[in-house]
Coordinates of N, CA and C in Angstrom, one line a residue:
R1 N 154.5 114.8 78.4 CA 155.3 116.0 78.5 C 156.0 116.2 77.2
R2 N 156.5 115.2 76.6 CA 157.2 115.3 75.3 C 156.3 115.9 74.2
L3 N 155.1 115.4 74.2 CA 154.1 115.9 73.2 C 153.8 117.4 73.4
S4 N 153.5 117.7 74.7 CA 153.2 119.1 74.9 C 154.4 120.0 74.6
S5 N 155.6 119.5 74.8 CA 156.8 120.3 74.4 C 156.9 120.4 72.9
E6 N 156.7 119.3 72.2 CA 156.7 119.4 70.7 C 155.7 120.3 70.1
L7 N 154.5 120.4 70.8 CA 153.4 121.2 70.3 C 153.6 122.7 70.8
G8 N 154.6 122.9 71.6 CA 154.8 124.3 72.1 C 153.8 124.8 73.1
I9 N 153.2 123.8 73.9 CA 152.2 124.2 74.8 C 152.5 123.8 76.2
S10 N 153.8 123.4 76.5 CA 154.1 122.8 77.8 C 153.9 123.8 78.9
S11 N 153.9 125.1 78.6 CA 153.7 126.1 79.7 C 152.2 126.1 80.1
A12 N 151.3 125.5 79.3 CA 149.9 125.5 79.6 C 149.4 124.1 80.1
V13 N 150.4 123.1 80.1 CA 150.0 121.8 80.5 C 150.7 121.4 81.8
V14 N 149.9 120.9 82.8 CA 150.5 120.5 84.0 C 150.3 118.9 84.1
T15 N 151.4 118.3 84.3 CA 151.4 116.8 84.5 C 151.4 116.5 86.0
I16 N 150.4 115.8 86.4 CA 150.3 115.5 87.8 C 150.5 114.0 88.1
P17 N 151.4 113.7 89.1 CA 151.6 112.3 89.4 C 150.4 111.7 90.1
F18 N 150.5 110.4 90.4 CA 149.4 109.8 91.2 C 149.1 110.5 92.4
L19 N 147.8 110.7 92.7 CA 147.4 111.4 93.9 C 146.6 110.5 94.9
Q20 N 146.7 110.7 96.1 CA 145.9 110.1 97.1 C 144.5 110.7 97.1
P21 N 143.5 109.9 97.6 CA 142.1 110.4 97.5 C 141.9 111.8 98.1
N22 N 142.5 112.1 99.2 CA 142.3 113.5 99.8 C 142.8 114.6 98.9
D23 N 144.0 114.3 98.2 CA 144.5 115.2 97.2 C 143.7 115.4 96.0
L24 N 143.0 114.3 95.6 CA 142.1 114.4 94.4 C 141.0 115.4 94.7
L25 N 140.4 115.4 95.9 CA 139.3 116.3 96.2 C 139.7 117.7 96.0
D26 N 140.9 118.1 96.4 CA 141.4 119.5 96.1 C 141.6 119.8 94.6
L27 N 142.0 118.8 93.9 CA 142.2 119.0 92.4 C 140.8 119.1 91.8
Y28 N 139.9 118.3 92.2 CA 138.5 118.4 91.6 C 137.9 119.8 91.9
A29 N 138.1 120.3 93.2 CA 137.6 121.6 93.6 C 138.2 122.7 92.8
A30 N 139.5 122.5 92.4 CA 140.2 123.6 91.6 C 139.9 123.5 90.1
S31 N 139.1 122.5 89.7 CA 138.8 122.3 88.2 C 137.5 122.9 87.8
D32 N 137.4 123.2 86.6 CA 136.1 123.8 86.0 C 135.3 122.7 85.2
A33 N 136.0 121.6 84.8 CA 135.4 120.6 84.1 C 136.3 119.3 84.2
F34 N 135.7 118.2 83.7 CA 136.5 116.9 83.8 C 136.4 116.3 82.4
T35 N 137.5 115.8 81.9 CA 137.5 115.0 80.6 C 138.2 113.7 80.8
L36 N 137.7 112.7 80.1 CA 138.3 111.4 80.1 C 138.4 111.0 78.6
A37 N 139.6 111.0 78.1 CA 139.8 110.7 76.6 C 140.2 109.3 76.4
S38 N 139.9 108.4 77.3 CA 140.3 107.0 77.1 C 139.8 106.4 75.9
R39 N 140.6 105.5 75.3 CA 140.2 104.7 74.1 C 139.5 103.4 74.6
F40 N 139.7 103.1 75.9 CA 139.0 102.0 76.5 C 139.1 102.2 78.0
D41 N 137.9 102.1 78.6 CA 137.8 102.1 80.1 C 136.5 101.4 80.4
S42 N 136.6 100.3 81.2 CA 135.3 99.6 81.4 C 134.3 100.4 82.2
Y43 N 134.7 101.3 83.0 CA 133.8 102.2 83.7 C 134.4 103.6 83.8
G44 N 135.4 103.7 84.6 CA 136.0 105.0 84.8 C 135.5 105.7 86.1
V45 N 135.9 105.1 87.2 CA 135.5 105.6 88.6 C 135.8 107.1 88.7
V46 N 136.9 107.5 88.1 CA 137.2 108.9 88.2 C 136.1 109.8 87.6
T47 N 135.3 109.3 86.7 CA 134.2 110.1 86.1 C 133.2 110.3 87.2
H48 N 132.9 109.2 88.0 CA 131.9 109.3 89.0 C 132.4 110.3 90.1
E49 N 133.7 110.2 90.4 CA 134.3 111.2 91.4 C 134.1 112.6 90.9
A50 N 134.4 112.9 89.7 CA 134.3 114.2 89.1 C 132.9 114.7 89.1
A51 N 132.0 113.8 88.7 CA 130.5 114.2 88.7 C 130.1 114.5 90.1
A52 N 130.5 113.7 91.1 CA 130.1 114.0 92.5 C 130.7 115.3 93.0
A53 N 131.8 115.7 92.4 CA 132.5 117.0 92.7 C 131.8 118.2 91.9
S54 N 130.7 117.9 91.3 CA 129.9 118.9 90.5 C 130.7 119.4 89.3
L55 N 131.4 118.6 88.6 CA 132.1 119.0 87.4 C 131.3 118.6 86.2
P56 N 131.2 119.5 85.2 CA 130.6 119.1 83.9 C 131.6 118.1 83.3
L57 N 131.1 117.1 82.5 CA 131.9 116.0 81.9 C 132.0 116.0 80.4
V58 N 133.2 115.7 79.9 CA 133.4 115.4 78.5 C 134.1 114.0 78.5
I59 N 133.4 113.0 78.2 CA 133.8 111.6 78.4 C 133.9 110.9 77.1
S60 N 134.9 110.1 76.9 CA 135.1 109.2 75.7 C 133.9 108.3 75.6
R61 N 133.4 108.1 74.4 CA 132.3 107.1 74.2 C 132.8 105.7 74.5
H62 N 134.1 105.5 74.6 CA 134.7 104.2 74.9 C 134.7 103.9 76.4
A63 N 134.3 104.8 77.3 CA 134.3 104.6 78.7 C 132.9 104.2 79.1
G64 N 132.8 103.2 79.9 CA 131.5 102.7 80.4 C 130.8 103.8 81.2
S65 N 131.5 104.7 81.8 CA 130.8 105.7 82.6 C 130.1 106.7 81.7
S66 N 130.5 106.7 80.4 CA 129.8 107.7 79.5 C 128.3 107.3 79.3
V67 N 128.0 106.0 79.5 CA 126.6 105.6 79.4 C 125.8 105.9 80.7
T68 N 126.5 105.7 81.8 CA 125.7 105.8 83.1 C 125.8 107.2 83.7
L69 N 126.8 108.0 83.4 CA 126.9 109.3 84.1 C 126.8 110.5 83.2
V70 N 126.8 110.3 81.9 CA 126.7 111.5 81.0 C 125.3 111.5 80.3
Q71 N 124.6 112.6 80.6 CA 123.4 112.9 79.9 C 123.7 114.0 78.9
P72 N 123.9 113.7 77.6 CA 124.4 114.7 76.7 C 123.6 116.0 76.7
G73 N 124.3 117.1 76.8 CA 123.7 118.4 76.9 C 123.1 118.8 78.2
V74 N 123.0 117.8 79.1 CA 122.5 118.1 80.5 C 123.7 118.3 81.5
N75 N 124.6 117.4 81.5 CA 125.7 117.5 82.4 C 127.1 117.4 81.7
G76 N 127.0 117.3 80.4 CA 128.3 117.2 79.6 C 128.0 116.5 78.3
F77 N 129.0 115.9 77.7 CA 129.0 115.3 76.4 C 129.8 114.0 76.4
T78 N 129.3 113.1 75.5 CA 130.1 111.9 75.2 C 130.7 112.1 73.8
V79 N 132.0 111.9 73.7 CA 132.6 112.2 72.4 C 133.6 111.0 72.0
D80 N 133.9 111.0 70.7 CA 134.9 110.1 70.2 C 136.3 110.8 70.5
P81 N 137.1 110.1 71.2 CA 138.4 110.8 71.6 C 139.3 111.1 70.4
V82 N 139.1 110.4 69.3 CA 140.0 110.7 68.1 C 139.5 111.8 67.3
D83 N 138.3 112.3 67.6 CA 137.7 113.5 66.8 C 138.0 114.7 67.6
A84 N 139.2 115.3 67.3 CA 139.7 116.4 68.0 C 138.8 117.6 68.0
A85 N 138.2 117.9 66.8 CA 137.3 119.0 66.7 C 136.1 118.9 67.6
A86 N 135.5 117.7 67.6 CA 134.3 117.5 68.4 C 134.6 117.5 69.9
Y87 N 135.8 117.0 70.2 CA 136.3 117.0 71.6 C 136.4 118.4 72.1
A88 N 137.1 119.2 71.3 CA 137.4 120.6 71.6 C 136.0 121.4 71.8
Q89 N 135.1 121.1 70.8 CA 133.8 121.8 70.9 C 133.0 121.4 72.2
A90 N 133.1 120.2 72.6 CA 132.4 119.7 73.8 C 133.0 120.4 75.0
I91 N 134.3 120.5 75.0 CA 135.0 121.2 76.2 C 134.6 122.6 76.2
L92 N 134.6 123.3 75.1 CA 134.2 124.7 75.1 C 132.7 124.9 75.5
S93 N 131.9 123.9 75.2 CA 130.5 124.0 75.6 C 130.3 123.9 77.1
V94 N 131.0 122.9 77.7 CA 130.8 122.8 79.1 C 131.4 123.9 79.9
L95 N 132.4 124.6 79.3 CA 133.0 125.7 80.0 C 132.3 127.1 79.7
D96 N 131.4 127.0 78.8 CA 130.6 128.2 78.4 C 129.8 128.6 79.7
P97 N 129.9 129.9 80.1 CA 129.2 130.3 81.3 C 127.7 130.1 81.2
A98 N 127.1 130.1 80.0 CA 125.7 129.9 79.8 C 125.3 128.5 80.2
N99 N 126.2 127.5 80.1 CA 126.0 126.1 80.4 C 126.5 125.6 81.7
H100 N 127.6 126.2 82.2 CA 128.4 125.6 83.2 C 127.7 125.4 84.5
A101 N 127.0 126.3 85.0 CA 126.3 126.2 86.4 C 125.3 125.1 86.3
A102 N 124.5 125.0 85.3 CA 123.4 124.0 85.2 C 124.1 122.6 85.0
M103 N 125.1 122.5 84.2 CA 125.8 121.2 84.0 C 126.5 120.8 85.2
S104 N 127.0 121.7 86.0 CA 127.7 121.3 87.3 C 126.7 120.7 88.2
A105 N 125.5 121.4 88.4 CA 124.5 120.9 89.3 C 123.9 119.6 88.8
A106 N 123.8 119.4 87.5 CA 123.3 118.1 87.0 C 124.2 117.0 87.2
S107 N 125.5 117.3 87.1 CA 126.5 116.2 87.3 C 126.4 115.7 88.8
R108 N 126.3 116.6 89.7 CA 126.2 116.3 91.1 C 124.9 115.4 91.3
R109 N 123.8 115.8 90.8 CA 122.5 115.1 90.9 C 122.6 113.7 90.3
I110 N 123.2 113.6 89.1 CA 123.4 112.3 88.5 C 124.3 111.4 89.3
A111 N 125.4 112.0 89.8 CA 126.3 111.2 90.6 C 125.6 110.7 91.9
E112 N 124.8 111.5 92.5 CA 124.1 111.1 93.7 C 123.1 109.9 93.4
D113 N 122.5 110.0 92.3 CA 121.6 108.9 91.9 C 122.3 107.6 91.7
G114 N 123.6 107.7 91.3 CA 124.4 106.5 91.1 C 125.3 106.1 92.3
D115 N 125.1 106.8 93.4 CA 125.8 106.5 94.7 C 125.5 105.1 95.1
I116 N 126.5 104.4 95.5 CA 126.4 103.0 95.9 C 125.3 102.7 96.9
R117 N 125.2 103.7 97.9 CA 124.1 103.5 98.9 C 122.7 103.7 98.3
V118 N 122.6 104.6 97.3 CA 121.3 104.8 96.7 C 121.0 103.5 95.8
V119 N 122.0 103.1 95.1 CA 121.8 101.9 94.2 C 121.5 100.7 95.0
A120 N 122.2 100.5 96.2 CA 121.9 99.3 97.0 C 120.5 99.4 97.6
K121 N 120.0 100.5 97.9 CA 118.7 100.7 98.5 C 117.7 100.3 97.4
K122 N 117.9 100.8 96.2 CA 117.0 100.5 95.0 C 117.0 99.0 94.8
I123 N 118.1 98.3 94.8 CA 118.2 96.9 94.6 C 117.5 96.2 95.7
A124 N 117.7 96.6 96.9 CA 117.0 95.9 98.0 C 115.5 96.1 97.9
Q125 N 115.0 97.2 97.5 CA 113.5 97.4 97.3 C 113.0 96.5 96.2
W126 N 113.8 96.4 95.1 CA 113.4 95.6 94.0 C 113.4 94.1 94.4
L127 N 114.4 93.7 95.2 CA 114.5 92.3 95.6 C 113.3 91.9 96.6
E128 N 112.8 92.9 97.3 CA 111.7 92.6 98.2 C 110.5 91.9 97.5
Q129 N 110.3 92.2 96.3 CA 109.2 91.5 95.6 C 109.4 90.0 95.5
F130 N 110.6 89.6 95.5 CA 110.9 88.2 95.4 C 111.0 87.5 96.7
T131 N 111.0 88.2 97.8 CA 111.1 87.6 99.1 C 109.8 87.7 99.9
A132 N 108.8 88.2 99.3 CA 107.5 88.3 99.9 C 107.0 86.9 100.2
P133 N 106.3 86.7 101.4 CA 105.9 85.3 101.7 C 104.8 84.9 100.7
L134 N 104.8 83.6 100.4 CA 103.8 83.0 99.6 C 102.5 82.9 100.3
T135 N 101.4 83.1 99.6 CA 100.1 83.0 100.2 C 99.5 81.7 99.6
E136 N 98.4 81.2 100.2 CA 97.7 80.1 99.6 C 97.2 80.4 98.2
E137 N 96.8 81.6 98.1 CA 96.2 82.1 96.8 C 97.3 82.0 95.7
S138 N 98.5 82.6 96.0 CA 99.6 82.6 95.0 C 100.1 81.2 94.7
V139 N 100.1 80.3 95.7 CA 100.5 78.9 95.4 C 99.4 78.2 94.5
A140 N 98.1 78.5 94.8 CA 97.0 77.8 94.1 C 97.0 78.3 92.6
R141 N 97.4 79.5 92.3 CA 97.4 80.0 90.9 C 98.3 79.2 90.0
S142 N 99.4 78.8 90.5 CA 100.3 78.0 89.6 C 101.2 77.1 90.4
S143 N 101.6 76.0 89.8 CA 102.6 75.2 90.6 C 103.9 75.9 90.5
P144 N 104.8 75.7 91.5 CA 106.1 76.3 91.5 C 106.9 76.1 90.3
T145 N 107.7 77.1 89.9 CA 108.5 77.0 88.7 C 109.9 77.4 89.1
I146 N 110.9 76.7 88.6 CA 112.3 77.0 89.0 C 113.0 77.6 87.7
A147 N 113.6 78.7 87.9 CA 114.3 79.3 86.8 C 115.8 79.0 86.9
V148 N 116.4 78.4 85.9 CA 117.9 78.2 85.9 C 118.5 78.9 84.8
A149 N 119.4 79.8 85.1 CA 120.1 80.6 84.1 C 121.5 80.2 83.8
G150 N 121.9 80.2 82.6 CA 123.3 79.9 82.3 C 123.7 80.5 81.0
V151 N 124.8 80.2 80.5 CA 125.3 80.7 79.2 C 125.7 79.4 78.4
E152 N 125.4 79.4 77.2 CA 125.8 78.3 76.3 C 127.2 78.1 76.5
S153 N 127.6 76.9 76.8 CA 129.0 76.4 77.0 C 129.5 76.8 78.4
D154 N 128.5 77.2 79.3 CA 128.9 77.5 80.7 C 129.1 76.2 81.5
P155 N 130.3 75.9 82.0 CA 130.5 74.7 82.7 C 129.6 74.5 83.9
L156 N 129.1 75.6 84.5 CA 128.3 75.5 85.7 C 126.9 75.0 85.3
F157 N 126.5 75.2 84.0 CA 125.2 74.9 83.6 C 125.3 74.1 82.3
P158 N 125.9 72.9 82.3 CA 126.1 72.2 81.0 C 124.9 71.8 80.3
G159 N 123.7 71.7 81.0 CA 122.5 71.3 80.4 C 121.8 72.5 79.7
C160 N 122.3 73.7 79.9 CA 121.6 74.9 79.4 C 122.3 75.2 78.0
R161 N 121.9 74.6 77.0 CA 122.4 74.8 75.7 C 121.3 75.0 74.7
D162 N 121.6 75.9 73.8 CA 120.7 76.1 72.6 C 121.1 75.1 71.6
P163 N 120.3 74.1 71.2 CA 120.7 73.1 70.3 C 121.0 73.7 68.9
D164 N 120.4 74.8 68.6 CA 120.6 75.4 67.2 C 121.8 76.4 67.2
A165 N 122.4 76.7 68.3 CA 123.5 77.6 68.3 C 124.8 77.0 67.8
T166 N 125.5 77.8 67.0 CA 126.8 77.4 66.5 C 127.8 77.5 67.6
S167 N 129.0 77.0 67.4 CA 130.0 77.1 68.5 C 130.5 78.5 68.7
T168 N 130.2 79.4 67.8 CA 130.7 80.8 67.9 C 129.6 81.6 68.6
Q169 N 128.4 81.1 68.8 CA 127.3 81.8 69.5 C 127.4 81.5 70.9
R170 N 127.2 82.6 71.8 CA 127.2 82.4 73.2 C 126.0 83.1 73.8
E171 N 124.9 82.4 73.6 CA 123.6 83.0 74.1 C 123.4 82.7 75.6
S172 N 122.7 83.6 76.2 CA 122.2 83.4 77.6 C 121.0 82.5 77.4
V173 N 120.9 81.5 78.3 CA 119.8 80.5 78.2 C 119.1 80.5 79.6
I174 N 117.8 80.7 79.6 CA 117.0 80.6 80.8 C 116.1 79.4 80.7
R175 N 116.2 78.4 81.6 CA 115.3 77.2 81.5 C 114.4 77.3 82.6
F176 N 113.1 77.2 82.3 CA 112.0 77.2 83.4 C 111.6 75.7 83.5
V177 N 111.7 75.2 84.7 CA 111.3 73.8 84.9 C 110.3 73.7 86.0
R178 N 109.2 73.0 85.7 CA 108.2 72.8 86.8 C 108.5 71.4 87.4
P179 N 108.6 71.4 88.7 CA 108.9 70.2 89.4 C 107.9 69.1 89.0
G180 N 108.5 67.9 88.7 CA 107.7 66.8 88.3 C 107.5 66.7 86.8
S181 N 107.9 67.7 86.1 CA 107.8 67.8 84.6 C 109.0 67.2 84.0
S182 N 108.9 66.5 82.9 CA 110.0 66.0 82.2 C 110.5 66.9 81.1
T183 N 109.7 67.9 80.8 CA 110.2 68.9 79.8 C 110.5 70.2 80.4
A184 N 111.2 71.0 79.6 CA 111.6 72.3 80.1 C 111.2 73.3 79.0
M185 N 110.8 74.5 79.5 CA 110.5 75.6 78.5 C 111.8 76.4 78.5
E186 N 112.4 76.7 77.4 CA 113.6 77.5 77.3 C 113.4 78.8 76.6
A187 N 114.0 79.8 77.1 CA 114.0 81.1 76.4 C 115.5 81.5 76.2
V188 N 115.8 81.8 74.9 CA 117.2 82.1 74.6 C 117.2 83.6 74.2
A189 N 118.1 84.3 74.9 CA 118.3 85.7 74.7 C 119.6 86.0 74.1
A190 N 119.7 86.6 73.0 CA 121.0 86.9 72.3 C 121.8 87.9 73.1

């Protein structure tokens, strides 16, 4: 409020207190676009809500949701929140009548693809490949292998260490062990 007053724009700025979910729906419905200028946000659930409400998005590149919910030029833009000129241009672009309707529809479609029910179904379908019953043929092709995953210095997997890693490196280590074998094949992914 103080900044908007100092800038002489307080008549054009509305400060809204915390809202309950039902009140948020009304606010999204009354909006033409959604912006999140956060300098850090691990995801930004509000971005998903706004996209589900069919709002074009202008999202900080520091928000995790900018990666999963913004398709630049399709349903909005990802911007650096400290670049005021780029931020303003992105907002003007999503509000441009030539872009607005298509970006609104795209936001809704992208939000639906990321809906927890859709994602859960995709994960369940993917996991089915690992739960298929073993056949005599699949067992005969190779002896069983156990995959053990850990992180270097992970107390749950103290044996999963990359001997060449320095103390500052924290690589993921996957160890494949064949039952009855005294050696392990390791794959280290940075």
